[in-house]
Amino acid sequence: MRRWAGLAAAALLVMPAATPVAAQGGLQARYAAAQAAFDAGRWQEAYDGFTAILPQLRGASASVVRARAGSAAVKAGNPQAAAPLIEAALPGLTGDERLLALVDLGGAREQLVEPDAARAAYAEAARQAGADLPPPVRLGLVRSTALSDPAFARATMDAGMAALEALYRDKPETMAQILALRGRIELNDGKPKEARDWFERALKAAGGLSRSQVSIPDVRIRGDLAIAAYLMGDQTGARRYLAYTGAGSLAEKGFDTGADTPLPNCLPGALEPDDMAIIELAIGGDGRVIGVDTVYASRKGQPAVAFARAARDWSWQPETAAKMPPWWRSAVRLEVRCVTGRAPGPGPGLFAADLAAWLAAKGVPPVRFEGAEAVTLPLLQAELAKREAAGGGLATLPVLLALGENRAATVRTQADAYERARDLALAQGAPEALAVFLRAQAVNMRQAVTKLTRMQWRFGARERVAQLEALVATLAGEGRLNNRGGAYALLLLGATQAAAGDEVAAGASFVRIVAMPDSAVPADDPMRQLALLQKANVAAATNRLEEAKALFSATGLSADQCALIDLRPAVRRAGGNASDFPHEAQQWGFEGVVRVAHDVDAEGRVTGTRTVMASPPLVFGPASERVVGRMRYDPVFRPDGGTGCAGLEQTVKFGIRGL
């Protein structure tokens, strides 16, 4: 095992040695350049170099280069490209080349949050290696099973612990990570005391709490100790260890809960509301998640994987990510839970089919990019530039619309995209309803550009009302209001009037939608249903209950269906004050941000508060739930008096300067 002593401490993976390519002249030189980049750790350059020469290679040389390209992709954080390359290379590899490729394949599957597939790759490597498992194989097997099969992980780790300690006797930081991994097994097997003992050993190997300069592995070990202490009921110890991670200052350093961070839906029997996990993210400078790991899951099986798998496609706006120092965003820990599935309210999706049909009739190619919003944002920007260079015109419209809906883009970018889309659609003679929708959406997005404080919100809502009222008046004067686009404009206006506290004006806006003929807005159109629901809310708020019941009945929806599609009710009273800041968190200088899920009953009272995302973990959840629990919303009419609105979320931020 001595030949593995140079193992890279950060990844605990190995790099293959150089193997000549059976080619001459320029091809050999290009291979040598790619291999030099690989040896120097310039992973993207190595990947590009290896993949560029692959079409010219056959046989064993092709297999070796394909495996090298896959290995470079793993190390560059591109497991989607790595896995198929390595799998295609394996049949042509033998000996150490095959063993190293299997280790890289396991690493790629770990990055893709596919622990079962990672375990299979490491198990195949173990079969080839024999009884004397190389450290990357043994540790890969442990990592891929610690959350699902702790008994196997424990036995595998303990069988090689003496050899690992001998191998890394002179590498205390690497040994500290190995000891911490051993502690993770106990942590996720419901044995926090045993886990804490291992983490204490890891902390000692890393230099203890007295070190003034710490590395990311140090921070991880301290964070692990905080979790173990918390699970043991030692709140003071948990806060102490967490304070030494620096995680309590992430909010001050610019961390927020992200532009697009959907949590997995609760699924009975698979993912329950009480299931909790602590995950660790590495966030790239472009706002995409470049690495994710489950540190702790309250229940083995699906919960241990579901949260990390969901987080792989999360996005932050690049501007937000840039505010966080790279060192801090390389190891962000979050406490997460599942959410009850609630369909988003009405939006541009109501017109997606109509837009697609019109553009298809015009011969305009669609735009389809898969992946996180932060990943697709630069692709959309590049596609827009490409189509503009090719003549622009209507071909740019689907790209502009996609940019308008991309949540990793700034609100200003979204607003600019919608305004350009509006102008283009009008110039190209778009169907009236689509043109009116784009005019309304452009106004709506432009008004959202200005960020308002809580004190400014009511005045800002009145400003938005004025802008939307002007648009509605213009559309009516042009004779273009009586269509689905006009209904959308009135829906935006009514919702904004309600947010500004003018229920009478809001009711009048919704009445105008209801009065539209079925030929303009069909009876089962969500906008008509939403207008009826909102009108019922207004009627109920003024004690016209029989009228409210009739309006509700006219929607054709059940109470549960209404809770899924209804507009978010307006907040009438906030619930936070300075006394909500946890005393111990203040003492330690912690700041934090928490997302709280909740329902709203028919009277506007908050019910069912649950922390679903929190940074730092295990600190601000209960206080945030108390804050949200005291909020009051506008009443939401339901004939049975049941839940008015389900699956809402509020974000609560705790800062040293105030809640």
XYZ file of C-alpha atoms in Angstrom:
659
model
C 0.000 0.000 0.000
C 3.010 2.322 0.209
C 2.541 3.339 -3.442
C -0.716 5.072 -2.386
C 0.975 7.298 0.214
C 0.964 10.288 -2.121
C -2.808 10.248 -2.254
C -4.336 13.701 -2.736
C -5.776 14.685 0.651
C -8.671 16.742 -0.657
C -10.321 14.124 -2.815
C -8.685 10.887 -1.648
C -8.502 9.862 -5.297
C -5.467 8.997 -7.426
C -4.204 10.209 -10.769
C -3.050 7.693 -13.389
C 0.495 7.641 -14.606
C 1.326 8.618 -18.163
C 0.825 5.995 -20.884
C 2.133 6.696 -24.405
C -0.281 6.940 -27.296
C 0.606 4.826 -30.320
C 0.615 7.742 -32.721
C 3.184 9.995 -34.321
C 3.907 13.623 -35.070
C 1.237 16.153 -34.179
C -1.046 13.658 -32.495
C 1.681 12.554 -30.074
C 2.471 16.191 -29.292
C -1.209 16.955 -28.611
C -1.445 13.943 -26.324
C 1.703 15.037 -24.471
C 0.250 18.529 -23.996
C -3.006 17.124 -22.596
C -1.095 14.798 -20.276
C 1.097 17.683 -19.088
C -2.051 19.671 -18.263
C -3.401 16.625 -16.399
C -0.202 16.212 -14.387
C -0.287 19.925 -13.504
C -3.896 19.749 -12.307
C -5.293 21.877 -15.126
C -8.313 19.610 -15.424
C -10.446 21.449 -17.959
C -7.474 21.928 -20.284
C -6.615 18.230 -19.949
C -10.213 17.198 -20.651
C -10.397 19.411 -23.733
C -7.066 18.080 -24.989
C -7.899 14.411 -24.515
C -11.389 14.640 -26.021
C -10.023 16.556 -29.032
C -7.748 13.675 -30.061
C -10.173 10.846 -29.254
C -11.725 10.681 -32.777
C -8.302 9.848 -34.199
C -7.615 6.932 -31.846
C -8.587 3.270 -31.885
C -8.134 0.230 -29.657
C -6.191 0.356 -26.409
C -4.953 3.902 -26.978
C -8.522 5.136 -27.344
C -9.542 3.396 -24.113
C -6.643 4.910 -22.162
C -7.270 8.439 -23.463
C -11.018 8.108 -22.927
C -10.364 7.113 -19.312
C -7.956 10.049 -18.874
C -10.565 12.440 -20.250
C -13.109 10.997 -17.821
C -10.687 11.329 -14.926
C -10.018 14.973 -15.802
C -13.767 15.596 -16.022
C -14.296 14.143 -12.541
C -11.646 16.408 -11.096
C -13.032 19.411 -13.005
C -16.449 18.815 -11.413
C -18.144 17.594 -14.590
C -19.404 14.115 -13.642
C -22.082 14.143 -16.358
C -19.324 14.015 -18.977
C -17.025 11.775 -16.934
C -19.273 8.782 -16.259
C -20.070 7.807 -19.878
C -16.442 8.312 -20.944
C -15.116 6.028 -18.229
C -17.795 3.384 -18.761
C -16.987 3.292 -22.476
C -13.270 2.963 -21.686
C -13.484 0.135 -19.146
C -13.805 -2.829 -21.575
C -10.461 -1.886 -23.152
C -8.539 -1.373 -19.896
C -6.530 -3.788 -17.789
C -4.439 -3.736 -14.621
C -3.888 -0.479 -12.795
C -5.441 1.560 -15.625
C -8.739 -0.278 -15.106
C -8.506 -0.014 -11.311
C -7.906 3.732 -11.469
C -10.755 4.174 -13.958
C -13.140 2.341 -11.618
C -12.103 4.645 -8.770
C -12.792 7.664 -11.003
C -16.152 6.195 -12.014
C -17.050 5.818 -8.344
C -16.075 9.442 -7.796
C -18.230 10.583 -10.719
C -21.223 8.654 -9.370
C -20.674 10.203 -5.941
C -20.711 13.672 -7.499
C -23.943 12.768 -9.292
C -25.432 11.720 -5.926
C -25.833 8.115 -7.062
C -24.459 6.231 -4.036
C -25.633 2.794 -5.163
C -23.891 3.192 -8.536
C -20.787 4.547 -6.768
C -20.770 1.534 -4.449
C -20.988 -0.804 -7.455
C -17.968 0.871 -9.096
C -15.897 0.731 -5.907
C -16.972 -2.883 -5.294
C -15.734 -3.848 -8.763
C -12.462 -2.080 -8.000
C -12.260 -4.021 -4.735
C -12.725 -7.326 -6.560
C -9.870 -6.445 -8.895
C -7.592 -5.197 -6.092
C -8.041 -8.269 -3.904
C -7.703 -8.413 -0.119
C -5.263 -5.498 0.189
C -7.648 -2.651 -0.706
C -5.960 0.595 -1.831
C -7.127 3.585 0.248
C -9.181 5.192 -2.557
C -11.156 1.968 -2.978
C -11.689 1.374 0.745
C -12.638 4.989 1.460
C -14.878 5.134 -1.613
C -16.748 2.076 -0.379
C -17.146 3.713 3.028
C -18.369 7.052 1.668
C -20.903 5.422 -0.652
C -22.390 3.247 2.115
C -22.101 5.353 5.290
C -25.649 6.710 4.865
C -27.366 3.540 3.667
C -25.443 0.582 5.134
C -23.495 1.764 8.186
C -22.723 -1.787 9.340
C -20.903 -2.509 6.074
C -19.199 0.896 6.112
C -18.038 0.370 9.699
C -16.624 -3.093 9.006
C -14.882 -1.913 5.825
C -13.326 1.072 7.575
C -12.232 -0.777 10.697
C -10.642 -3.571 8.681
C -8.223 -1.085 7.181
C -7.903 1.502 9.961
C -4.541 0.263 11.275
C -3.047 0.289 7.784
C -4.461 3.773 7.117
C -3.008 5.109 10.377
C 0.383 3.674 9.477
C 0.228 5.042 5.956
C -0.765 8.567 6.983
C 1.218 8.833 10.225
C 3.065 11.841 8.804
C -0.023 13.398 7.204
C -2.191 14.526 10.152
C -4.663 16.532 8.052
C -5.397 13.534 5.836
C -5.728 11.296 8.891
C -8.102 13.810 10.464
C -10.412 13.508 7.448
C -10.319 9.714 7.667
C -11.212 9.796 11.370
C -14.039 12.237 10.639
C -15.376 9.890 7.959
C -15.373 7.121 10.570
C -17.394 9.393 12.837
C -19.939 10.061 10.062
C -20.770 6.346 10.054
C -21.769 6.480 13.731
C -23.548 9.821 13.306
C -25.821 8.401 10.621
C -26.345 5.163 12.526
C -27.979 7.001 15.424
C -24.933 6.895 17.701
C -23.995 10.549 18.315
C -21.825 9.828 21.393
C -19.630 7.388 19.472
C -19.573 9.822 16.557
C -18.456 12.636 18.845
C -15.562 10.523 20.129
C -14.317 9.980 16.572
C -14.770 13.649 15.696
C -12.813 14.660 18.809
C -9.975 12.402 17.634
C -10.189 13.998 14.185
C -10.135 17.483 15.700
C -7.061 16.628 17.763
C -5.282 15.247 14.682
C -6.113 18.441 12.821
C -4.624 20.634 15.554
C -7.588 21.298 17.867
C -9.721 24.391 18.330
C -6.758 26.598 19.214
C -5.508 26.856 15.624
C -5.885 30.422 14.354
C -5.614 29.381 10.717
C -8.019 26.667 9.615
C -8.741 24.772 6.424
C -12.031 23.632 4.960
C -11.499 20.112 6.410
C -11.032 21.727 9.855
C -14.321 23.579 9.453
C -16.068 20.367 8.403
C -14.846 18.489 11.479
C -16.011 21.281 13.788
C -19.366 21.301 12.031
C -19.644 17.525 12.475
C -18.905 17.931 16.186
C -21.681 20.528 16.421
C -24.199 18.063 14.947
C -23.116 15.270 17.304
C -23.341 17.569 20.328
C -26.789 18.780 19.250
C -28.084 15.213 18.850
C -26.755 14.415 22.325
C -28.743 17.333 23.766
C -25.634 19.428 24.428
C -26.868 22.734 23.022
C -24.007 24.757 24.506
C -21.437 22.431 22.975
C -23.194 22.533 19.640
C -23.167 26.347 19.585
C -19.524 26.397 20.676
C -18.338 24.081 17.911
C -20.502 25.887 15.363
C -19.014 29.214 16.412
C -15.571 27.828 15.610
C -16.692 26.977 12.062
C -17.524 30.593 11.257
C -20.843 29.445 9.745
C -22.727 31.921 11.919
C -21.223 34.774 9.904
C -22.260 33.469 6.475
C -25.278 35.786 6.319
C -22.985 38.745 6.963
C -20.749 37.537 4.136
C -23.606 37.692 1.641
C -25.192 34.250 1.870
C -28.884 33.981 1.009
C -31.184 31.043 0.350
C -30.752 31.284 -3.422
C -32.628 32.285 -6.544
C -33.848 28.798 -7.393
C -33.568 26.283 -4.564
C -36.631 24.017 -4.698
C -36.795 21.382 -2.000
C -38.110 17.862 -2.695
C -41.803 17.261 -2.103
C -42.863 15.215 0.906
C -43.957 11.738 -0.239
C -45.763 9.454 2.231
C -43.641 6.430 2.993
C -40.620 7.812 1.182
C -39.937 11.351 2.389
C -41.861 12.431 5.471
C -42.286 15.974 6.894
C -40.187 15.061 9.955
C -37.237 13.827 7.886
C -34.290 16.195 8.194
C -30.866 16.300 6.603
C -27.820 18.523 6.833
C -26.189 18.938 3.452
C -22.988 20.671 2.425
C -22.729 22.643 -0.800
C -19.914 24.078 -2.839
C -21.275 27.045 -4.792
C -19.383 28.218 -7.860
C -18.734 31.822 -8.726
C -21.366 31.544 -11.465
C -24.047 30.597 -8.915
C -24.309 26.877 -9.720
C -23.792 24.066 -7.240
C -20.497 22.387 -8.094
C -20.515 19.880 -5.243
C -23.003 18.513 -2.724
C -22.772 15.985 0.091
C -25.177 14.709 2.752
C -23.472 15.134 6.109
C -26.294 13.794 8.270
C -29.766 12.367 7.660
C -32.279 11.679 10.397
C -33.389 8.519 8.588
C -31.489 6.126 6.354
C -32.600 5.430 2.804
C -34.418 7.946 0.630
C -33.965 11.012 2.918
C -30.201 10.550 2.879
C -30.118 10.977 -0.891
C -33.167 13.033 -1.872
C -32.008 16.362 -0.465
C -28.517 16.225 -1.954
C -29.929 15.122 -5.307
C -32.345 18.086 -5.332
C -29.559 20.503 -4.381
C -27.452 19.535 -7.403
C -29.759 21.653 -9.573
C -30.004 24.678 -7.290
C -28.921 28.127 -8.429
C -27.807 31.404 -6.937
C -27.633 34.607 -8.914
C -23.986 35.093 -9.949
C -24.047 38.531 -8.319
C -25.125 36.970 -5.006
C -22.543 34.197 -5.238
C -19.832 36.751 -5.938
C -20.581 38.488 -2.619
C -19.534 35.363 -0.733
C -15.783 34.840 -0.422
C -14.807 31.679 -2.366
C -13.453 30.052 0.776
C -16.832 30.323 2.526
C -19.042 29.245 -0.351
C -16.940 26.121 -0.846
C -18.516 24.496 2.248
C -21.995 25.905 2.974
C -24.057 23.734 5.306
C -27.848 23.793 5.330
C -30.499 22.143 7.451
C -33.242 20.995 5.057
C -36.651 19.273 5.065
C -39.193 18.364 2.416
C -42.123 20.593 1.460
C -45.756 19.936 0.667
C -46.275 20.201 -3.069
C -47.965 23.435 -4.039
C -48.310 24.421 -7.669
C -46.984 27.916 -8.455
C -49.533 30.654 -8.921
C -50.509 31.998 -12.336
C -47.687 33.270 -14.482
C -46.178 33.137 -17.960
C -46.784 29.391 -18.064
C -50.440 30.204 -18.781
C -49.338 31.376 -22.233
C -46.537 28.897 -22.940
C -48.598 26.701 -25.292
C -49.933 29.687 -27.242
C -46.455 31.159 -27.624
C -44.990 27.833 -28.745
C -47.736 27.349 -31.344
C -47.288 30.844 -32.797
C -43.494 30.576 -32.971
C -43.710 27.105 -34.540
C -46.071 28.451 -37.187
C -43.500 31.142 -37.908
C -40.721 28.542 -38.229
C -38.838 29.819 -35.189
C -36.722 27.101 -33.515
C -37.380 26.637 -29.789
C -34.687 26.957 -27.168
C -34.119 24.065 -24.776
C -31.321 23.896 -22.246
C -31.497 21.468 -19.328
C -29.949 21.941 -15.936
C -29.887 24.435 -13.100
C -30.910 28.017 -13.810
C -27.355 29.204 -13.112
C -26.077 26.667 -15.654
C -28.571 27.616 -18.371
C -28.190 31.386 -17.882
C -24.838 31.743 -19.733
C -26.059 29.265 -22.345
C -29.106 31.417 -22.990
C -26.974 34.550 -23.181
C -24.666 32.835 -25.686
C -27.642 31.569 -27.699
C -29.098 35.072 -27.797
C -25.820 36.467 -29.121
C -25.679 33.666 -31.707
C -29.192 34.336 -32.984
C -28.582 38.078 -33.025
C -25.429 37.557 -35.084
C -27.445 35.417 -37.507
C -29.923 38.220 -38.151
C -31.903 38.453 -34.942
C -35.560 39.148 -35.452
C -38.227 36.762 -34.284
C -35.632 33.983 -33.773
C -34.499 35.766 -30.610
C -37.979 35.811 -29.036
C -37.932 32.342 -27.383
C -34.477 33.085 -25.946
C -35.642 36.413 -24.546
C -38.662 34.748 -22.966
C -36.434 32.076 -21.397
C -34.151 34.804 -20.014
C -37.195 36.597 -18.638
C -38.082 33.476 -16.645
C -34.556 32.509 -15.565
C -34.372 33.059 -11.810
C -30.582 33.110 -11.755
C -30.725 36.291 -13.844
C -31.085 39.611 -12.091
C -34.563 41.126 -12.005
C -33.257 43.902 -14.240
C -32.056 41.350 -16.797
C -35.445 39.646 -16.660
C -37.264 42.946 -17.092
C -35.058 43.983 -20.029
C -35.674 40.616 -21.693
C -39.430 40.923 -21.370
C -39.418 44.468 -22.709
C -37.431 43.379 -25.748
C -39.742 40.394 -26.210
C -42.763 42.693 -26.020
C -41.391 45.086 -28.629
C -40.441 42.240 -30.934
C -43.814 40.498 -30.624
C -45.677 43.736 -31.352
C -43.489 44.435 -34.389
C -44.017 40.902 -35.714
C -47.797 40.947 -35.380
C -48.235 38.504 -32.514
C -51.799 37.365 -31.787
C -53.560 39.963 -29.679
C -53.779 37.938 -26.452
C -50.058 37.126 -26.573
C -49.100 40.710 -27.323
C -51.226 41.996 -24.435
C -49.761 39.384 -22.069
C -46.219 40.480 -22.955
C -47.126 44.138 -22.417
C -48.503 43.306 -18.960
C -45.568 41.115 -18.014
C -43.069 43.788 -19.097
C -44.758 46.341 -16.824
C -44.929 43.846 -13.970
C -41.246 42.908 -14.219
C -40.051 46.480 -14.609
C -41.824 47.428 -11.390
C -40.110 44.531 -9.603
C -36.649 45.931 -10.370
C -36.790 48.343 -7.436
C -36.056 46.514 -4.190
C -38.258 47.783 -1.388
C -37.868 47.592 2.371
C -40.760 46.446 4.517
C -41.630 50.092 5.287
C -41.530 51.023 1.596
C -43.597 48.067 0.402
C -47.064 49.619 0.804
C -46.013 52.750 -1.104
C -44.246 50.596 -3.702
C -47.397 48.526 -4.167
C -49.351 51.723 -4.854
C -46.779 52.678 -7.462
C -47.211 49.290 -9.141
C -50.984 49.740 -8.995
C -50.658 53.071 -10.797
C -48.517 51.566 -13.552
C -50.838 48.598 -14.070
C -53.917 50.822 -13.971
C -52.388 52.945 -16.720
C -51.730 49.850 -18.819
C -55.277 48.514 -18.322
C -56.723 51.914 -19.286
C -54.549 52.003 -22.417
C -55.592 48.473 -23.416
C -59.259 49.300 -22.873
C -58.910 52.454 -24.973
C -57.320 50.420 -27.765
C -60.083 47.799 -27.560
C -57.496 45.115 -26.642
C -58.513 44.248 -23.072
C -61.174 41.618 -23.760
C -58.906 38.547 -24.163
C -56.737 36.204 -22.106
C -53.883 38.706 -22.152
C -56.198 41.391 -20.814
C -57.399 38.995 -18.121
C -53.760 38.469 -17.112
C -53.221 42.239 -16.856
C -56.346 42.566 -14.677
C -55.209 39.632 -12.539
C -51.863 41.344 -11.902
C -53.664 44.592 -11.140
C -56.126 42.999 -8.730
C -53.426 41.097 -6.859
C -51.342 44.271 -6.531
C -54.358 46.286 -5.351
C -55.016 43.644 -2.690
C -51.363 43.797 -1.598
C -51.742 47.579 -1.287
C -54.744 47.083 1.001
C -57.440 48.220 -1.438
C -59.818 45.232 -1.423
C -62.638 47.212 -3.043
C -60.529 48.110 -6.090
C -59.163 44.561 -6.217
C -62.697 43.176 -6.235
C -63.589 45.459 -9.105
C -60.611 44.232 -11.148
C -61.554 40.597 -10.585
C -65.181 41.376 -11.533
C -63.966 42.618 -14.929
C -62.331 39.240 -15.573
C -65.441 37.338 -14.497
C -67.544 39.511 -16.822
C -65.495 38.547 -19.883
C -67.305 36.195 -22.282
C -66.298 32.544 -22.471
C -65.043 33.182 -26.003
C -62.370 35.455 -24.515
C -61.608 33.570 -21.287
C -63.060 30.025 -21.154
C -64.967 28.877 -18.069
C -62.203 26.461 -17.047
C -59.357 28.911 -17.647
C -57.256 29.254 -14.460
C -57.435 33.044 -14.731
C -61.234 33.009 -14.580
C -61.110 30.553 -11.680
C -58.591 32.707 -9.838
C -60.678 35.823 -10.403
C -63.726 34.060 -8.948
C -61.702 32.892 -5.940
C -60.334 36.355 -5.273
C -63.779 37.907 -5.674
C -65.096 35.329 -3.174
C -62.362 36.360 -0.721
C -63.375 40.016 -1.038
C -67.055 39.164 -0.570
C -66.297 37.064 2.520
C -64.100 39.830 3.982
C -67.146 42.163 3.918
C -69.408 39.452 5.404
C -71.292 38.697 2.149
C -71.050 34.962 2.782
C -73.821 33.758 0.456
C -72.274 35.680 -2.422
C -68.853 34.219 -1.522
C -70.274 30.671 -1.569
C -71.854 31.218 -4.992
C -68.608 32.592 -6.415
C -66.647 29.707 -4.970
C -69.077 27.216 -6.480
C -68.750 28.864 -9.893
C -65.035 27.976 -10.009
C -65.872 24.269 -10.310
C -62.961 23.510 -7.969
C -62.785 21.635 -4.697
C -61.307 23.316 -1.626
C -58.093 21.284 -2.011
C -57.739 22.290 -5.666
C -58.242 25.938 -4.747
C -55.476 25.761 -2.175
C -53.153 24.528 -4.927
C -53.840 27.207 -7.542
C -54.951 30.224 -5.533
C -52.920 33.407 -5.401
C -50.741 33.957 -2.354
C -52.788 35.978 0.173
C -51.432 39.369 1.191
C -49.609 39.706 4.525
C -51.502 41.971 6.897
C -49.203 41.784 9.937
C -45.579 40.786 10.304
C -44.582 38.734 13.317
C -40.956 39.567 14.145
C -39.198 41.807 16.639
C -35.774 42.084 18.272
C -36.760 39.828 21.189
C -37.037 36.889 18.765
C -33.254 36.768 18.291
C -32.074 33.691 20.248
C -29.988 34.806 23.224
C -27.224 32.223 22.751
C -26.964 33.079 19.051
C -26.464 36.731 20.002
C -23.799 35.760 22.511
C -21.860 33.810 19.874
C -22.344 36.518 17.241
C -24.376 34.290 14.934
C -26.378 35.537 11.979
C -28.647 33.370 9.899
C -31.303 32.953 7.257
C -34.215 30.514 7.527
C -36.995 29.464 5.172
C -40.197 28.499 6.995
C -43.020 26.574 5.309
C -46.548 27.095 6.616
C -50.231 27.014 5.809
C -52.830 29.749 6.226
C -56.324 28.999 7.484
C -59.508 30.600 6.199
C -59.199 33.399 8.790
C -55.680 34.305 7.712
C -53.978 32.663 10.703
C -50.715 30.800 10.207
C -50.688 27.068 10.932
C -48.224 24.201 10.525
C -44.937 26.137 10.646
C -41.891 24.040 9.733
C -38.275 25.030 9.140
C -37.412 23.687 5.684
C -34.067 25.403 5.087
C -31.711 27.026 7.553
C -28.179 28.393 7.562
C -26.430 27.771 9.868
C -28.122 24.489 10.759
C -29.796 23.845 14.126
C -29.742 27.433 15.432
C -32.540 29.713 14.223
C -35.313 27.271 13.248
C -37.543 27.464 16.372
C -37.228 31.259 16.584
C -38.104 31.626 12.902
C -41.176 29.441 13.331
C -42.367 31.675 16.187
C -41.896 34.763 13.997
C -43.859 33.320 11.096
C -46.494 31.856 13.427
C -47.444 35.369 14.577
C -47.985 36.652 11.045
C -51.480 37.335 9.763
C -52.689 37.170 6.167
C -55.806 38.336 4.420
C -58.685 35.902 5.052
C -59.065 33.265 2.335
C -62.625 32.047 1.826
C -63.345 28.314 1.841
C -66.934 27.087 2.294
C -65.838 24.440 4.793
C -63.652 26.853 6.739
C -60.622 24.653 6.017
C -57.100 25.521 4.960
C -57.139 28.629 2.855
C -53.656 28.386 1.409
C -51.216 25.491 1.735
C -47.476 25.205 1.262
C -46.509 28.877 1.559
C -42.979 29.876 2.542
C -41.475 32.878 4.305
C -37.799 33.737 4.698
C -36.628 35.124 8.047
C -33.194 36.731 8.357
C -31.358 37.235 11.633
C -28.625 39.863 11.604
C -26.567 41.393 14.370
C -28.087 44.749 13.380
C -31.593 43.363 13.837
C -34.192 40.842 12.706
